[in-house]
Short mmCIF file of C-alpha atoms and ligand atoms in Angstrom, two decimals:
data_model
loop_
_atom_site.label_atom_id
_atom_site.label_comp_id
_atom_site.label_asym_id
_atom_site.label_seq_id
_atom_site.Cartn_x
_atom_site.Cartn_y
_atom_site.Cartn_z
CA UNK A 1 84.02 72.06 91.87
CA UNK A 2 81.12 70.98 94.33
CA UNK A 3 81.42 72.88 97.76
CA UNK A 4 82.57 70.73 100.16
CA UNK A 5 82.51 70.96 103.79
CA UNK A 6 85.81 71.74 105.63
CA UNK A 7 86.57 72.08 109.53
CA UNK A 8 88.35 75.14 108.75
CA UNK A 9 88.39 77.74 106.11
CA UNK A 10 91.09 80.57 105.62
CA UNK A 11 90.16 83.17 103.59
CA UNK A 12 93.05 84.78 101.44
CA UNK A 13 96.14 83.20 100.12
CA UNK A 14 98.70 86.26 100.69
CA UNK A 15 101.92 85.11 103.46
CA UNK A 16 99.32 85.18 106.67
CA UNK A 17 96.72 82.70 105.08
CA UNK A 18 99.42 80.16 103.91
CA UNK A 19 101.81 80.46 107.10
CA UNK A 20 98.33 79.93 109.02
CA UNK A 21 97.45 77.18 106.53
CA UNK A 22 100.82 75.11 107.14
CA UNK A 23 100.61 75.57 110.90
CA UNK A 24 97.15 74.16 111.18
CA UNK A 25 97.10 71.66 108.98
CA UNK A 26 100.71 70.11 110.12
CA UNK A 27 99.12 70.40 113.71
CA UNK A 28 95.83 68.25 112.59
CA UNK A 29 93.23 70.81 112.87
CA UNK A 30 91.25 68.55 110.76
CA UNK A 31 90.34 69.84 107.09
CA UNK A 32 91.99 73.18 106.01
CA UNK A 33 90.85 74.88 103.05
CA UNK A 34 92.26 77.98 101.60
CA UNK A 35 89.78 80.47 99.30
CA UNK A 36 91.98 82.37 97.37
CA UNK A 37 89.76 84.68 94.57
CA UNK A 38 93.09 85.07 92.75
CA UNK A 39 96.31 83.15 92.35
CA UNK A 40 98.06 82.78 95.29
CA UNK A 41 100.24 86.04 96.25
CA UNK A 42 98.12 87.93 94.29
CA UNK A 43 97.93 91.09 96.71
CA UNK A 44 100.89 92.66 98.64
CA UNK A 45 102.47 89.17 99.65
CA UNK A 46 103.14 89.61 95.76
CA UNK A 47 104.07 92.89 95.47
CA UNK A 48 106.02 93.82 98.65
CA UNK A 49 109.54 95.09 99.76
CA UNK A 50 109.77 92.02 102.15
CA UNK A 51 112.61 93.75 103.82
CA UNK A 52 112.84 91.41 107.13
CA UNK A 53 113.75 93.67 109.75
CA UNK A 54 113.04 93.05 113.05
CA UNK A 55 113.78 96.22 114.44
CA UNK A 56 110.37 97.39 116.79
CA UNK A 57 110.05 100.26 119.60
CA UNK A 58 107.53 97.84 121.52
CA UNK A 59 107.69 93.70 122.16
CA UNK A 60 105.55 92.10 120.42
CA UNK A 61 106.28 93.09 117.41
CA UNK A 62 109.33 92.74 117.65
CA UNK A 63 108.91 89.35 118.77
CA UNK A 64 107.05 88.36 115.78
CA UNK A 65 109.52 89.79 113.58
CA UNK A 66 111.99 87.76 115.04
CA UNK A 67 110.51 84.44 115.05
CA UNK A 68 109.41 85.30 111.35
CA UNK A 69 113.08 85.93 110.56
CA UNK A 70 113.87 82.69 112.40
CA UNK A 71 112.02 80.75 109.82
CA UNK A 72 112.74 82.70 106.47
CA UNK A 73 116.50 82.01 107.38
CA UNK A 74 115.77 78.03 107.92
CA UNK A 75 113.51 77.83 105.10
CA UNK A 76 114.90 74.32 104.07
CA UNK A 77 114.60 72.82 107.11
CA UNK A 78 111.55 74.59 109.00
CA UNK A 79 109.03 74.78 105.79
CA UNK A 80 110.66 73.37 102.79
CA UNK A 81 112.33 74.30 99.63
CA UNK A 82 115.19 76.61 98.54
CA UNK A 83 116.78 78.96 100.54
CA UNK A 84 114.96 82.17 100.71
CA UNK A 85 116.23 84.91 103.01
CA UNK A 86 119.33 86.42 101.63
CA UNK A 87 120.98 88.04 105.44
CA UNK A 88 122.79 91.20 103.71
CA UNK A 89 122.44 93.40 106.36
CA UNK A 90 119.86 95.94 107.35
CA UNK A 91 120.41 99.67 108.67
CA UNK A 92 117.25 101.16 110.01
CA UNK A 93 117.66 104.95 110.86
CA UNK A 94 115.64 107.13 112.54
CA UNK A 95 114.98 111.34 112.40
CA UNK A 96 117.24 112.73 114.25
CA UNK A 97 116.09 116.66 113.07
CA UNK A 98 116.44 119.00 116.12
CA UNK A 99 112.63 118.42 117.11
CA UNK A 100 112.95 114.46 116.79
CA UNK A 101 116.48 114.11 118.49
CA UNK A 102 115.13 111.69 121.29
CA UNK A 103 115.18 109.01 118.80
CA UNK A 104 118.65 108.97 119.17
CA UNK A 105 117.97 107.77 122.72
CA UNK A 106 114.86 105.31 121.87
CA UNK A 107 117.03 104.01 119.25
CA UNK A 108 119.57 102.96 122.19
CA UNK A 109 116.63 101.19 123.87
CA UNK A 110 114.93 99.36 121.22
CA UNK A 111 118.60 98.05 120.40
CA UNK A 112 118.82 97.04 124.08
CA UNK A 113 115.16 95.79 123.57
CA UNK A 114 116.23 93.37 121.00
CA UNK A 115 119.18 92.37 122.33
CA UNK A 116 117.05 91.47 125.14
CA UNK A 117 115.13 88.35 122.76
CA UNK A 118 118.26 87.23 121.02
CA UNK A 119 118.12 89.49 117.88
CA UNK A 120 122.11 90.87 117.79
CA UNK A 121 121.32 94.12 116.91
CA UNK A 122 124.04 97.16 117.73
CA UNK A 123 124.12 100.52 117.48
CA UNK A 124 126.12 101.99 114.50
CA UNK A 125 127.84 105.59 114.86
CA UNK A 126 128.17 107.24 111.56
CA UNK A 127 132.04 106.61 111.18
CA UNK A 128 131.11 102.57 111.58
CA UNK A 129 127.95 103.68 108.73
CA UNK A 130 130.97 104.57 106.62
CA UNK A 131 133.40 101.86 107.19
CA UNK A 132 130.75 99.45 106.05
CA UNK A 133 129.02 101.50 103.28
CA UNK A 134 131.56 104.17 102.30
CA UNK A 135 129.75 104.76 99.03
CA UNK A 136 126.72 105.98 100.97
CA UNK A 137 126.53 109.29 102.53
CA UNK A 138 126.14 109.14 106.24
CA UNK A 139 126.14 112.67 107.37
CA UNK A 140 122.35 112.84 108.19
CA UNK A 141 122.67 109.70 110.50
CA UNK A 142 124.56 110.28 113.79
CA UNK A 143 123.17 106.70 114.93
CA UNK A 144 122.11 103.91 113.22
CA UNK A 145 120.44 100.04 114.58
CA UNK A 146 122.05 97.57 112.25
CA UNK A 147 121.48 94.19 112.21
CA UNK A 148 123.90 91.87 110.48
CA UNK A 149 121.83 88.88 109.49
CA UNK A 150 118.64 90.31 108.48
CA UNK A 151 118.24 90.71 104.90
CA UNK A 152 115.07 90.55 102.79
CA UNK A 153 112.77 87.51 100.70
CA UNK A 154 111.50 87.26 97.27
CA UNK A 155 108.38 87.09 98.82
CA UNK A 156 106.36 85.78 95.47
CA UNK A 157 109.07 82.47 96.33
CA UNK A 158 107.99 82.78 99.82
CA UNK A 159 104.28 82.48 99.78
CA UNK A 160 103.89 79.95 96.91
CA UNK A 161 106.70 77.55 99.11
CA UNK A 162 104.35 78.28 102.31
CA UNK A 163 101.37 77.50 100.12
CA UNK A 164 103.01 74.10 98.78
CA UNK A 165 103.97 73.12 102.18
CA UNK A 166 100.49 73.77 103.49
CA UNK A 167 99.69 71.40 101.05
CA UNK A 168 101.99 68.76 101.65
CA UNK A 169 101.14 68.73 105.01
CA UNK A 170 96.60 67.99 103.94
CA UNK A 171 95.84 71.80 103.17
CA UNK A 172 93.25 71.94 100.32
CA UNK A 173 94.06 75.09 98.75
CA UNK A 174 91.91 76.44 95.86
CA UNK A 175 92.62 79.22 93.73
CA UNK A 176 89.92 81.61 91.75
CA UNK A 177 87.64 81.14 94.63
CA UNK A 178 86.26 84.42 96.03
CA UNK A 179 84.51 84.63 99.27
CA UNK A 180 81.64 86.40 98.98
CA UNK A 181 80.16 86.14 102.23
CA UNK A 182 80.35 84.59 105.81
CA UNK A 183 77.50 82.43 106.94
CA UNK A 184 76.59 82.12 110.28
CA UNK A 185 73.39 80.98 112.24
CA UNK A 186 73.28 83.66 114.68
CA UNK A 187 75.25 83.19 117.34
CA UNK A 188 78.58 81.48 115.22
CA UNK A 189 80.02 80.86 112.14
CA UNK A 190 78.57 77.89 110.03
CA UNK A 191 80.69 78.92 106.71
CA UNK A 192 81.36 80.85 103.54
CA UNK A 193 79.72 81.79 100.47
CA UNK A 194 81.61 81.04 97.30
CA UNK A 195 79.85 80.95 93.35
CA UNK A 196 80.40 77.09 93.86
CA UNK A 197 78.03 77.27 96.71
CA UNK A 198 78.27 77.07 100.81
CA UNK A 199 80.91 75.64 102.23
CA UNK A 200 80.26 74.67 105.72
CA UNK A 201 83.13 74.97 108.42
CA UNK A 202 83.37 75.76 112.11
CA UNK A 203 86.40 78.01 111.96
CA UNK A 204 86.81 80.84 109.36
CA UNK A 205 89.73 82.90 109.24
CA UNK A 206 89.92 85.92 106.93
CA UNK A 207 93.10 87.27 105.94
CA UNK A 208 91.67 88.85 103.28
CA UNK A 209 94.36 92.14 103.49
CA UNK A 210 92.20 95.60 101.75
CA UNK A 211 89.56 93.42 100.56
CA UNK A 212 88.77 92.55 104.38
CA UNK A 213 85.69 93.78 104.75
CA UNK A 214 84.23 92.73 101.55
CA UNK A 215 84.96 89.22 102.45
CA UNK A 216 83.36 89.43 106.29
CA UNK A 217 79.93 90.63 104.35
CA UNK A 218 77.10 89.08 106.00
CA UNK A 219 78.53 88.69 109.73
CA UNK A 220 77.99 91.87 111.37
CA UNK A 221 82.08 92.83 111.41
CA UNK A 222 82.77 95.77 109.97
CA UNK A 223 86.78 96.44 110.85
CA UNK A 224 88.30 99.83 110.22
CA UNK A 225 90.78 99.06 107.42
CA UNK A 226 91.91 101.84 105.07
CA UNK A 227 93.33 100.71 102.10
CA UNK A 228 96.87 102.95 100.84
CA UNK A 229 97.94 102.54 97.04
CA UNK A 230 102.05 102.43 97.32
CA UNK A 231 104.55 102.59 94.58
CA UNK A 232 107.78 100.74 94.40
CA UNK A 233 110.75 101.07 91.57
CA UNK A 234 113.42 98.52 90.52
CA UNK A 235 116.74 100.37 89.55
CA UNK A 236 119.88 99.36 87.46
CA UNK A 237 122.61 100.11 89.66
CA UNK A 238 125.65 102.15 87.53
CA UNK A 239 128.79 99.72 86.88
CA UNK A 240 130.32 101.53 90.03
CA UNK A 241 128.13 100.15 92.56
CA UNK A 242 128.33 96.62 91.52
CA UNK A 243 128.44 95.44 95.38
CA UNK A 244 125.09 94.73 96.84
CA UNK A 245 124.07 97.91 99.73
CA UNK A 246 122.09 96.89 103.16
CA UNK A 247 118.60 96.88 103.00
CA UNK A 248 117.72 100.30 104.13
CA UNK A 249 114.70 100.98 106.53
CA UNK A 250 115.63 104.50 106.19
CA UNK A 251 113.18 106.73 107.72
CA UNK A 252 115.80 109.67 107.77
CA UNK A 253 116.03 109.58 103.93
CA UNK A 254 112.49 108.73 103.09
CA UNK A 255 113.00 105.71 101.65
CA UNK A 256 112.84 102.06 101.69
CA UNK A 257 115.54 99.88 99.95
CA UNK A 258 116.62 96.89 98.73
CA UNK A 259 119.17 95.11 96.83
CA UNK A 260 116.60 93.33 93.88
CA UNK A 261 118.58 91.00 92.13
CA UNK A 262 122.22 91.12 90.96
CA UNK A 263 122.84 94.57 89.88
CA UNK A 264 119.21 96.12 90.70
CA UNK A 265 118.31 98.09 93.59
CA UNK A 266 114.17 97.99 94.62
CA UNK A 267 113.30 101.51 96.48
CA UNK A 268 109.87 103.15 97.64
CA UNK A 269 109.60 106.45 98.57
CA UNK A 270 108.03 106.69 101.81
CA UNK A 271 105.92 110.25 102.51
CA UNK A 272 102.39 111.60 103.21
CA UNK A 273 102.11 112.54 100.07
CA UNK A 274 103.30 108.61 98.40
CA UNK A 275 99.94 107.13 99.97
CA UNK A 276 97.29 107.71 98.56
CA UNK A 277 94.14 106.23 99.66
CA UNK A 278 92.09 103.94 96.70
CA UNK A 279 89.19 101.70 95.65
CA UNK A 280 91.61 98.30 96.39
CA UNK A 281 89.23 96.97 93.14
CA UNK A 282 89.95 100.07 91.34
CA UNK A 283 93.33 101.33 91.08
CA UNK A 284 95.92 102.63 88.93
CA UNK A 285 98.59 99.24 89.05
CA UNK A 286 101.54 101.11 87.00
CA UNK A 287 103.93 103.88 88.31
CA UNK A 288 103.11 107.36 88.33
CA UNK A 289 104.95 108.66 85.27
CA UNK A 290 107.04 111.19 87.40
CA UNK A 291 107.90 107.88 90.19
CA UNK A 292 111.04 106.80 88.60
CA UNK A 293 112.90 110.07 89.27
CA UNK A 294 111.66 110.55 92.25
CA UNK A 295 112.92 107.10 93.35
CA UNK A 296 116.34 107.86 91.71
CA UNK A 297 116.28 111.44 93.37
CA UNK A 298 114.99 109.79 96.99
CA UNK A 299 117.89 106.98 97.29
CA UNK A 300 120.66 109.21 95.92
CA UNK A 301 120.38 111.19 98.96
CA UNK A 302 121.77 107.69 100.31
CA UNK A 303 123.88 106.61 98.06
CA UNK A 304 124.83 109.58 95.70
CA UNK A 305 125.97 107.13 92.97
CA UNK A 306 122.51 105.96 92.00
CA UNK A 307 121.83 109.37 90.99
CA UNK A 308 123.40 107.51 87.52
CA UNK A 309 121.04 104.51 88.00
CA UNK A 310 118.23 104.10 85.20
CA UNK A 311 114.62 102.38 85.58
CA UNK A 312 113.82 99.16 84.97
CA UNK A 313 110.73 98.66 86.03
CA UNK A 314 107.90 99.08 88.89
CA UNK A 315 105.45 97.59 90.88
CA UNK A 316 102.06 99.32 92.97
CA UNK A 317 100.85 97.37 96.04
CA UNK A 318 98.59 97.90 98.53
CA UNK A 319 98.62 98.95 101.83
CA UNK A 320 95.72 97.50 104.32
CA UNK A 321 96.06 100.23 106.96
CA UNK A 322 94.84 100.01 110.61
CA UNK A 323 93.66 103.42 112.67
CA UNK A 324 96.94 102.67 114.59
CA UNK A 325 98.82 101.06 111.82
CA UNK A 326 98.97 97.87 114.00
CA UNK A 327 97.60 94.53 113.00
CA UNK A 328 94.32 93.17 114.29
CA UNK A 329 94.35 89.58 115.14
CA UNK A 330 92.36 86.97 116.81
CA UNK A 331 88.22 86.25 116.95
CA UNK A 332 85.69 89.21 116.65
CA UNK A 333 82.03 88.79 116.03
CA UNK A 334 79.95 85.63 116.27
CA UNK A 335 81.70 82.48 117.59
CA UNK A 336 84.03 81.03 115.29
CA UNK A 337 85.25 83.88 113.28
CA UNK A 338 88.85 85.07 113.32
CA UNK A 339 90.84 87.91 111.66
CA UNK A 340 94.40 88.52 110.77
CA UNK A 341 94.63 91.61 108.92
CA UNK A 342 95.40 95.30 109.46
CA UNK A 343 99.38 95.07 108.95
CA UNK A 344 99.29 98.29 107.90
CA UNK A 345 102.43 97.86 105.36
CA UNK A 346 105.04 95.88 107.37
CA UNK A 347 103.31 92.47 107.75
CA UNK A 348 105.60 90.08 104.91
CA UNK A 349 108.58 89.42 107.95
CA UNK A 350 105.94 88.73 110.84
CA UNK A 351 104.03 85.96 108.42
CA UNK A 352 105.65 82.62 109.64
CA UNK A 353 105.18 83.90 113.26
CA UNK A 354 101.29 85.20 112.59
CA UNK A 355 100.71 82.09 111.42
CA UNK A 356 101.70 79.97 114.20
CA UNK A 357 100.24 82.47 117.08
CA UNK A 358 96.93 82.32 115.58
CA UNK A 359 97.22 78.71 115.10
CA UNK A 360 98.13 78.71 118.96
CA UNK A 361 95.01 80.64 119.61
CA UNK A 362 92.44 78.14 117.45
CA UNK A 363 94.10 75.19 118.57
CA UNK A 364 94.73 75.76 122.17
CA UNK A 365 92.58 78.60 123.10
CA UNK A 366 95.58 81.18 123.56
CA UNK A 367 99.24 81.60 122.46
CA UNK A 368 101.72 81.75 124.99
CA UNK A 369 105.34 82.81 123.35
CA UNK A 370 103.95 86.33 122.25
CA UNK A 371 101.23 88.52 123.90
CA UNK A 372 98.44 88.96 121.49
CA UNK A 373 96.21 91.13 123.49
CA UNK A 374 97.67 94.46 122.77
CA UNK A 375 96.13 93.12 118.70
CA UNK A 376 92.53 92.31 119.81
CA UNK A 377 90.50 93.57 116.86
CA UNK A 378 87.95 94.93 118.69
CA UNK A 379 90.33 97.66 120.44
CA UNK A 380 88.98 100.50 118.00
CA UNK A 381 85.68 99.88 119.87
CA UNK A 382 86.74 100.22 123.02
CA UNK A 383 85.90 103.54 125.10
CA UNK A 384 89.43 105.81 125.72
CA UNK A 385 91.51 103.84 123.23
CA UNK A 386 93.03 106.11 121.47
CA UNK A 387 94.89 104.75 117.92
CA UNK A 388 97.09 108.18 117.60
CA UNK A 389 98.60 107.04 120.99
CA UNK A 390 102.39 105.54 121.32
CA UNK A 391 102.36 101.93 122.67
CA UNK A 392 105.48 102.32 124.31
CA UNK A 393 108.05 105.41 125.47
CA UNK A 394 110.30 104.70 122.78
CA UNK A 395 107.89 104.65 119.76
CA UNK A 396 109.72 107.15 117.60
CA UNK A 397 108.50 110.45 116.22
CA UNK A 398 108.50 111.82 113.12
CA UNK A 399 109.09 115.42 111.51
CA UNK A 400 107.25 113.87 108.15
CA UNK A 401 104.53 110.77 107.38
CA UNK A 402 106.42 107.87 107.11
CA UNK A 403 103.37 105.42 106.49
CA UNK A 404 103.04 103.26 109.49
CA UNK A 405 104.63 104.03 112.82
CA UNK A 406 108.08 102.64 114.19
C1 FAD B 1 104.85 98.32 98.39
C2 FAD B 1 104.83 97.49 99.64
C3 FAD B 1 105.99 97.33 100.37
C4 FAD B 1 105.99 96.56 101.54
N1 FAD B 1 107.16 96.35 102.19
C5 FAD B 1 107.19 95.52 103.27
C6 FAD B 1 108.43 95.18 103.87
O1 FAD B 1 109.49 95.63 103.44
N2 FAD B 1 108.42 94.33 104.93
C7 FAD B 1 107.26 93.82 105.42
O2 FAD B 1 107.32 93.09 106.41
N3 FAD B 1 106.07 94.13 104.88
C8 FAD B 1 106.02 94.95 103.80
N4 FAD B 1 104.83 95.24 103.18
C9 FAD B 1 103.60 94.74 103.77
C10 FAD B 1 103.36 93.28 103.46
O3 FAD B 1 103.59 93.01 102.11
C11 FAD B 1 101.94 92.92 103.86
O4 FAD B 1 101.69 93.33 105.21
C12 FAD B 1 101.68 91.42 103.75
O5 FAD B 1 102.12 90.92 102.51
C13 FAD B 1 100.19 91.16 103.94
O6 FAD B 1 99.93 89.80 103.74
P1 FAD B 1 98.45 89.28 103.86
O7 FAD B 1 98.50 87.82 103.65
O8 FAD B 1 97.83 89.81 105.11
O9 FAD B 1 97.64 90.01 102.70
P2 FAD B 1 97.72 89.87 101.10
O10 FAD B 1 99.04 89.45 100.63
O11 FAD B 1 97.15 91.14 100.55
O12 FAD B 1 96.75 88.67 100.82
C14 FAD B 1 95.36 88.77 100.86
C15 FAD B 1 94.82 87.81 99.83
O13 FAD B 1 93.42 87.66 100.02
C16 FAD B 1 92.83 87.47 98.74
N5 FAD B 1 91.42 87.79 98.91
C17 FAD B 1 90.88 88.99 99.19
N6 FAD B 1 89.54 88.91 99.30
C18 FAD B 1 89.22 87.61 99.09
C19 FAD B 1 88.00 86.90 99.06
N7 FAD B 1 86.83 87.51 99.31
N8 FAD B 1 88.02 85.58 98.80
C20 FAD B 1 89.21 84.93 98.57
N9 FAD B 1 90.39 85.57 98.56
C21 FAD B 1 90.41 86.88 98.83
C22 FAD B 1 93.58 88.44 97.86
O14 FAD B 1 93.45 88.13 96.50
C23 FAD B 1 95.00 88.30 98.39
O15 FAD B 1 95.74 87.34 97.66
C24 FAD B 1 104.79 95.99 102.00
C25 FAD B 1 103.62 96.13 101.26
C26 FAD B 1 103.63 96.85 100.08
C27 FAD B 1 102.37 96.99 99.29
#
């Protein structure tokens, strides 16, 4: 297909490119094309948790989460489509070991903190824990934050109906199209570099996820994105636990968890030691062959039932991990260029909202609902930031690595 030129190009077709696709092109930002080198979802949009929990110790995020959450649970009527968020309830709990046992009290606060934008979040005392789960084994968690209505997304559905909606609304997406460069004449952005030749735009956005830097070849941004290999397993429940559990963001346990599909359970085993930093163009795709007990093993300290569950089947994805496992969005480098990557493992629930605060910031000049600075990608740069440091009192701590901070 002959290059042709576009007012905008996105590059990567994971859940930020297509929310950001659909937002701009239903907002007439002129042409929108999308590059995507693979099929669409190809990377971690396609091989997430998408657990959409919307529990954060600091504001924007959370904020993000929320107004991601708002549209994966009007899918039909905000973007199109099938329903897609299934609200089971989430439990996120927190280390509450003798040298972490302030969490209990920034748990309080982000609860108050979410309250505080509409998300009815409470705080769960173990004997509540039980009423609701009593198959699970509570006796680690003296507190929990659950949130009724959040749930999780089969994100594969998710991205594909964001990239068909981008497309009913004048996107031009195209698939098997790497990016191999950025073009610019200097000063700002005059395209990208495909095999099919230039193709001239104005705007470029690269959500290009671990293969970030790759893509921004040729216009002077180098960002510092560290890319994390991380395995997930699908379980068969035993006959005993036929009812669905929450979705677990269960840093006390080590684990994140998800009902899969009717009987199967989806679990990764969060730790230092599960992330293990790779070549994002050469990696090993399958499970470890010792990863399916350890998942069984991990959630049965949960729920002590699944210690009879058997393996179905696995899936590796990638994390694109930022020095402070935030994201970095917004322009960097010559005029023109923009980047929404770095999420760092927990970017699937933000997507919608990404999407339209970037658009915000292209078409208007600056997005007003959420503050964006505290993302500026250039922070790393900065003299005295410092990415090991908390952005707010009630970040929680951690006795072991759980991947990306809370
Ligand atoms: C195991 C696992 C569990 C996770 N669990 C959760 C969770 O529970 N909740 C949550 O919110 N988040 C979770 N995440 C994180 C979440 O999935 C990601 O943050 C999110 O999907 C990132 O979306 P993206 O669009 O930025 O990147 P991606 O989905 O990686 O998309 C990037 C796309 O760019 C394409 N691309 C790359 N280079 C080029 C190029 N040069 N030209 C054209 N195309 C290119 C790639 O092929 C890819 O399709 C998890 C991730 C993993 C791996």
């Amino acid at each position: 297909m002959a290059a042709r030129a576009s007012d905008v190009v996105i590059v990567g077709g994971g859940i930020m490119g297509t929310s950001l696709a659909w937002e701009l092109a239903k907002r007439g930002a002129g042409t929108v094309t999308l590059l995507e080198r693979h099929t669409i979802a190809f990377g971690g949009s396609g091989r997430t948790g998408a657990l959409i929990r919307r529990h954060y110790s600091n504001l924007p995020e959370a904020t993000l989460a929320h107004e991601g959450w708002k549209t994966y649970n009007a899918w039909p009527d905000l973007v199109g489509g099938d329903p897609i968020h299934t609200p089971c309830g989430l439990v996120v709990t927190v280390d509450a070991s003798p040298e972490c046992i302030d969490n209990l009290d920034k748990l309080r606060k982000n609860v108050a903190l979410q309250n505080s934008i509409g998300i009815p979040s409470v705080v769960a005392t173990r004997e509540e824990l039980q009423g609701l789960q009593p198959f699970a084994d509570w006796r680690d968690v003296p507190l929990a934050a659950y949130e009724h209505n959040s749930g999780y997304v089969d994100s594969v559905t998710a991205t594909r109906s964001m990239a068909h909606a981008a497309m009913r609304a004048g996107a031009v997406i195209r698939e098997h199209t790497p990016v191999l460069g950025i073009e610019t004449d200097g000063t700002r952005v005059t395209g990208v570099r495909t095999p099919d030749g230039v193709i001239p735009a104005g705007t470029v956005i690269v959500a290009a996820g671990p293969w970030t830097n790759a893509a921004l070849t040729g216009s002077g941004v180098t960002l510092p994105i560290e890319t994390l290999r991380v395995q997930v397993a699908v379980l068969h429940r035993p006959i005993a636990l036929e009812q669905p559990h929450f979705v677990y963001l269960d840093t006390s346990a080590g684990i994140f968890a998800r009902p899969w599909a009717p009987g199967r359970t989806m679990i990764g085993v969060a730790g230092g030691d599960q992330h293990e930093p790779v070549d994002p163009d050469n990696y090993h795709e399958q499970n470890n062959p010792e990863y399916p007990q350890q998942a069984i093993d991990a959630i049965a300290k949960r729920i002590p039932g699944m210690k009879e569950s058997s393996y179905l089947t696995g899936q590796v994805g990638l994390y694109d991990m930022s020095p402070d496992t935030h994201p970095l969005l917004g322009a960097i480098g010559p005029d023109g260029l923009n980047v929404m990557v770095g999420f760092s493992g927990a970017g699937f629930k933000k997507g919608p909202a990404v999407g339209r605060a970037v658009a915000d910031v292209i078409l208007n000049g600056s997005c007003q609902w959420v503050d964006l600075q505290p993302f500026r990608p250039g922070r790393f740069n900065e003299p005295g930031y410092d990415p090991n440091a908390p952005w707010t009192d009630t970040e929680y701590t951690f006795s072991s690595d759980f991947g990306h901070r809370l």
